Amino acid sequence: GWLKFLLPVVTHYLQASLEVEHAANELAERYEEINLLYTTSEILGRTVSLEEAAKTILHEISETVGASRASILVHEPSTDTLQVVAARGVATNTAPAIAVSDDCSVSATVFRSRRSMIAEAGEMLCDQEQLYRNGAMLSVPIMWTGPDGSRPLGVVNLSERRSGQPFTAGDQKLVEAIATQIGTAIQNARLVRASID
């Protein structure tokens, strides 16, 4: 009799405990995301150097998402290539440029389509990206919206997640929000450079 009485009570208690734990984990993740957005705004507000800002922001994004390898590529209009301005897990100066027209490159595809993409392990492998890619890669376009509409300025890539978990739609949305801020920083750096010239 006691077993019949206690079984639903214990089941309800365990279910409530799991829900509380899930809510606490969700809250911790949201806190990390808000903290990342705040930190990114702070970094962009106190620096003029694109390379310095990109390196610091890339470190913060990688830590929040848990990626061991990452890169920020910026479009160079004169050569129509994507140049690595910041990287994690590889020296920036060793990473080759990627032609925007390259069909096998995830970065070039995302830049051209202006849409985020999660390329699974073994999918769209490209020699130029092998230094900052290991397994699945989340790639997000860096967009800037001006008076004449929005245009892509570059790409943010994240790969080799330490947890071994796949990238999620939540990760994608978070990186998209940061990429918008990076786009503003790139445009500001270009305007400063043009003004100095």
CSV table of C-alpha atoms in Angstrom, one decimal:
chain,number,residue,atom,x,y,z
A,1,GLY,CA,0.0,0.0,0.0
A,2,TRP,CA,2.8,2.4,0.9
A,3,LEU,CA,4.5,1.6,-2.4
A,4,LYS,CA,1.4,2.5,-4.4
A,5,PHE,CA,1.1,5.8,-2.4
A,6,LEU,CA,4.8,6.8,-2.6
A,7,LEU,CA,5.5,5.9,-6.3
A,8,PRO,CA,3.5,8.8,-7.8
A,9,VAL,CA,4.8,11.2,-5.1
A,10,VAL,CA,8.5,10.3,-5.7
A,11,THR,CA,7.9,10.4,-9.5
A,12,HIS,CA,6.4,13.9,-9.3
A,13,TYR,CA,9.3,15.0,-7.0
A,14,LEU,CA,11.9,13.7,-9.4
A,15,GLN,CA,10.2,15.3,-12.4
A,16,ALA,CA,10.0,18.6,-10.6
A,17,SER,CA,13.7,18.4,-9.7
A,18,LEU,CA,14.7,17.7,-13.4
A,19,GLU,CA,12.6,20.7,-14.5
A,20,VAL,CA,14.3,23.0,-11.9
A,21,GLU,CA,17.7,21.8,-13.1
A,22,HIS,CA,16.8,22.3,-16.7
A,23,ALA,CA,15.5,25.8,-16.0
A,24,ALA,CA,18.7,26.7,-14.0
A,25,ASN,CA,20.9,25.5,-17.0
A,26,GLU,CA,18.8,27.5,-19.4
A,27,LEU,CA,19.1,30.6,-17.2
A,28,ALA,CA,22.9,30.1,-17.0
A,29,GLU,CA,23.1,29.8,-20.8
A,30,ARG,CA,21.1,33.0,-21.3
A,31,TYR,CA,23.3,34.8,-18.8
A,32,GLU,CA,26.4,33.8,-20.8
A,33,GLU,CA,24.8,35.1,-24.0
A,34,ILE,CA,23.8,38.4,-22.5
A,35,ASN,CA,27.3,38.8,-21.0
A,36,LEU,CA,28.9,38.1,-24.4
A,37,LEU,CA,26.7,40.7,-26.1
A,38,TYR,CA,27.7,43.2,-23.4
A,39,THR,CA,31.4,42.4,-23.6
A,40,THR,CA,31.4,42.7,-27.4
A,41,SER,CA,29.8,46.1,-27.2
A,42,GLU,CA,32.3,47.2,-24.6
A,43,ILE,CA,35.3,45.9,-26.8
A,44,LEU,CA,34.0,47.7,-29.9
A,45,GLY,CA,33.4,50.9,-27.9
A,46,ARG,CA,37.0,51.2,-26.7
A,47,THR,CA,39.1,50.1,-29.8
A,48,VAL,CA,39.6,51.4,-33.3
A,49,SER,CA,41.9,48.6,-34.5
A,50,LEU,CA,39.8,46.0,-36.4
A,51,GLU,CA,42.4,43.3,-35.9
A,52,GLU,CA,42.6,43.8,-32.1
A,53,ALA,CA,38.8,43.9,-31.7
A,54,ALA,CA,38.3,40.9,-34.0
A,55,LYS,CA,40.8,38.8,-32.0
A,56,THR,CA,39.2,39.7,-28.6
A,57,ILE,CA,35.7,39.2,-29.8
A,58,LEU,CA,36.6,35.8,-31.4
A,59,HIS,CA,38.1,34.7,-28.1
A,60,GLU,CA,34.9,35.6,-26.3
A,61,ILE,CA,32.6,33.9,-28.8
A,62,SER,CA,34.7,30.8,-28.8
A,63,GLU,CA,34.6,30.6,-25.0
A,64,THR,CA,30.8,31.1,-24.8
A,65,VAL,CA,30.0,28.5,-27.6
A,66,GLY,CA,32.8,26.2,-26.5
A,67,ALA,CA,34.7,26.1,-29.9
A,68,SER,CA,38.4,25.3,-29.9
A,69,ARG,CA,38.9,26.6,-33.5
A,70,ALA,CA,37.4,29.8,-34.9
A,71,SER,CA,38.1,32.5,-37.5
A,72,ILE,CA,36.8,35.9,-38.7
A,73,LEU,CA,37.3,36.5,-42.4
A,74,VAL,CA,36.8,39.9,-44.0
A,75,HIS,CA,36.1,40.6,-47.6
A,76,GLU,CA,38.9,42.3,-49.5
A,77,PRO,CA,37.1,44.0,-52.5
A,78,SER,CA,40.3,44.6,-54.5
A,79,THR,CA,41.0,40.9,-54.8
A,80,ASP,CA,37.4,39.6,-54.2
A,81,THR,CA,38.7,37.3,-51.5
A,82,LEU,CA,38.0,36.6,-47.8
A,83,GLN,CA,41.0,37.3,-45.7
A,84,VAL,CA,41.5,35.9,-42.2
A,85,VAL,CA,41.8,38.9,-39.7
A,86,ALA,CA,41.5,36.8,-36.5
A,87,ALA,CA,41.8,33.1,-35.8
A,88,ARG,CA,41.8,30.7,-32.9
A,89,GLY,CA,43.7,27.5,-33.0
A,90,VAL,CA,45.9,28.7,-35.9
A,91,ALA,CA,48.3,31.6,-36.6
A,92,THR,CA,46.4,34.3,-38.6
A,93,ASN,CA,49.2,34.8,-41.1
A,94,THR,CA,49.3,31.1,-42.1
A,95,ALA,CA,45.6,30.9,-43.1
A,96,PRO,CA,45.2,31.4,-46.9
A,97,ALA,CA,42.7,33.8,-48.5
A,98,ILE,CA,39.6,32.3,-50.0
A,99,ALA,CA,38.1,33.4,-53.3
A,100,VAL,CA,34.5,34.5,-53.0
A,101,SER,CA,33.7,32.3,-56.0
A,102,ASP,CA,35.1,29.1,-54.4
A,103,ASP,CA,32.3,26.5,-54.5
A,104,CYS,CA,33.8,24.1,-52.0
A,105,SER,CA,34.4,26.7,-49.3
A,106,VAL,CA,31.7,27.0,-46.5
A,107,SER,CA,32.9,30.6,-45.8
A,108,ALA,CA,32.5,31.7,-49.5
A,109,THR,CA,29.1,30.0,-49.8
A,110,VAL,CA,27.9,31.7,-46.6
A,111,PHE,CA,29.3,35.1,-47.8
A,112,ARG,CA,27.6,34.8,-51.2
A,113,SER,CA,24.2,33.5,-49.9
A,114,ARG,CA,24.2,35.9,-46.9
A,115,ARG,CA,22.8,33.0,-44.8
A,116,SER,CA,24.2,31.1,-41.8
A,117,MET,CA,25.1,27.5,-42.2
A,118,ILE,CA,26.1,24.5,-40.1
A,119,ALA,CA,28.4,22.3,-42.3
A,120,GLU,CA,28.5,18.8,-40.7
A,121,ALA,CA,31.8,16.8,-40.4
A,122,GLY,CA,32.8,15.6,-43.8
A,123,GLU,CA,30.6,18.0,-45.6
A,124,MET,CA,32.0,20.7,-47.9
A,125,LEU,CA,35.6,20.1,-47.1
A,126,CYS,CA,38.0,22.8,-48.4
A,127,ASP,CA,41.8,22.9,-48.2
A,128,GLN,CA,41.8,26.6,-47.5
A,129,GLU,CA,39.6,26.1,-44.4
A,130,GLN,CA,41.3,23.0,-42.9
A,131,LEU,CA,43.5,25.1,-40.5
A,132,TYR,CA,40.5,26.4,-38.6
A,133,ARG,CA,38.1,23.6,-39.1
A,134,ASN,CA,37.9,20.2,-37.5
A,135,GLY,CA,34.6,18.4,-37.8
A,136,ALA,CA,31.3,20.4,-38.1
A,137,MET,CA,31.6,24.1,-38.6
A,138,LEU,CA,29.1,26.9,-37.9
A,139,SER,CA,29.5,29.8,-40.3
A,140,VAL,CA,27.7,33.1,-40.1
A,141,PRO,CA,27.8,36.1,-42.4
A,142,ILE,CA,29.0,39.4,-41.1
A,143,MET,CA,26.4,41.9,-42.4
A,144,TRP,CA,26.3,45.7,-42.4
A,145,THR,CA,23.1,47.7,-43.1
A,146,GLY,CA,23.7,51.1,-44.7
A,147,PRO,CA,21.4,53.6,-46.4
A,148,ASP,CA,21.6,51.6,-49.6
A,149,GLY,CA,20.6,48.3,-47.9
A,150,SER,CA,22.5,45.4,-46.3
A,151,ARG,CA,25.6,43.9,-47.7
A,152,PRO,CA,28.0,41.1,-46.5
A,153,LEU,CA,31.4,42.2,-45.1
A,154,GLY,CA,32.8,38.9,-44.0
A,155,VAL,CA,32.2,35.6,-42.1
A,156,VAL,CA,32.6,34.2,-38.6
A,157,ASN,CA,33.4,30.5,-38.4
A,158,LEU,CA,33.4,28.2,-35.3
A,159,SER,CA,34.5,24.6,-35.2
A,160,GLU,CA,35.7,21.7,-32.9
A,161,ARG,CA,33.3,22.1,-30.1
A,162,ARG,CA,34.9,20.9,-26.8
A,163,SER,CA,31.7,19.4,-25.5
A,164,GLY,CA,31.3,17.2,-28.6
A,165,GLN,CA,27.7,18.4,-28.9
A,166,PRO,CA,26.5,19.6,-32.3
A,167,PHE,CA,26.0,23.4,-32.9
A,168,THR,CA,22.4,24.4,-32.2
A,169,ALA,CA,20.0,27.0,-33.6
A,170,GLY,CA,20.6,28.9,-30.4
A,171,ASP,CA,24.3,29.1,-31.1
A,172,GLN,CA,23.6,30.2,-34.6
A,173,LYS,CA,21.3,33.1,-33.4
A,174,LEU,CA,23.8,34.2,-30.8
A,175,VAL,CA,26.7,34.3,-33.3
A,176,GLU,CA,24.4,36.2,-35.8
A,177,ALA,CA,23.8,38.9,-33.2
A,178,ILE,CA,27.6,39.2,-32.6
A,179,ALA,CA,28.3,39.2,-36.3
A,180,THR,CA,26.0,42.3,-36.7
A,181,GLN,CA,28.2,44.1,-34.2
A,182,ILE,CA,31.3,43.0,-35.9
A,183,GLY,CA,29.9,44.3,-39.2
A,184,THR,CA,29.5,47.8,-37.6
A,185,ALA,CA,33.1,47.6,-36.3
A,186,ILE,CA,34.5,46.7,-39.8
A,187,GLN,CA,32.6,49.5,-41.4
A,188,ASN,CA,33.8,52.0,-38.8
A,189,ALA,CA,37.4,50.9,-39.1
A,190,ARG,CA,37.1,51.3,-42.9
A,191,LEU,CA,35.7,54.8,-42.5
A,192,VAL,CA,38.5,55.8,-40.0
A,193,ARG,CA,41.1,54.4,-42.5
A,194,ALA,CA,39.5,56.3,-45.4
A,195,SER,CA,39.4,59.5,-43.3
A,196,ILE,CA,43.1,59.2,-42.3
A,197,ASP,CA,44.0,58.5,-46.0
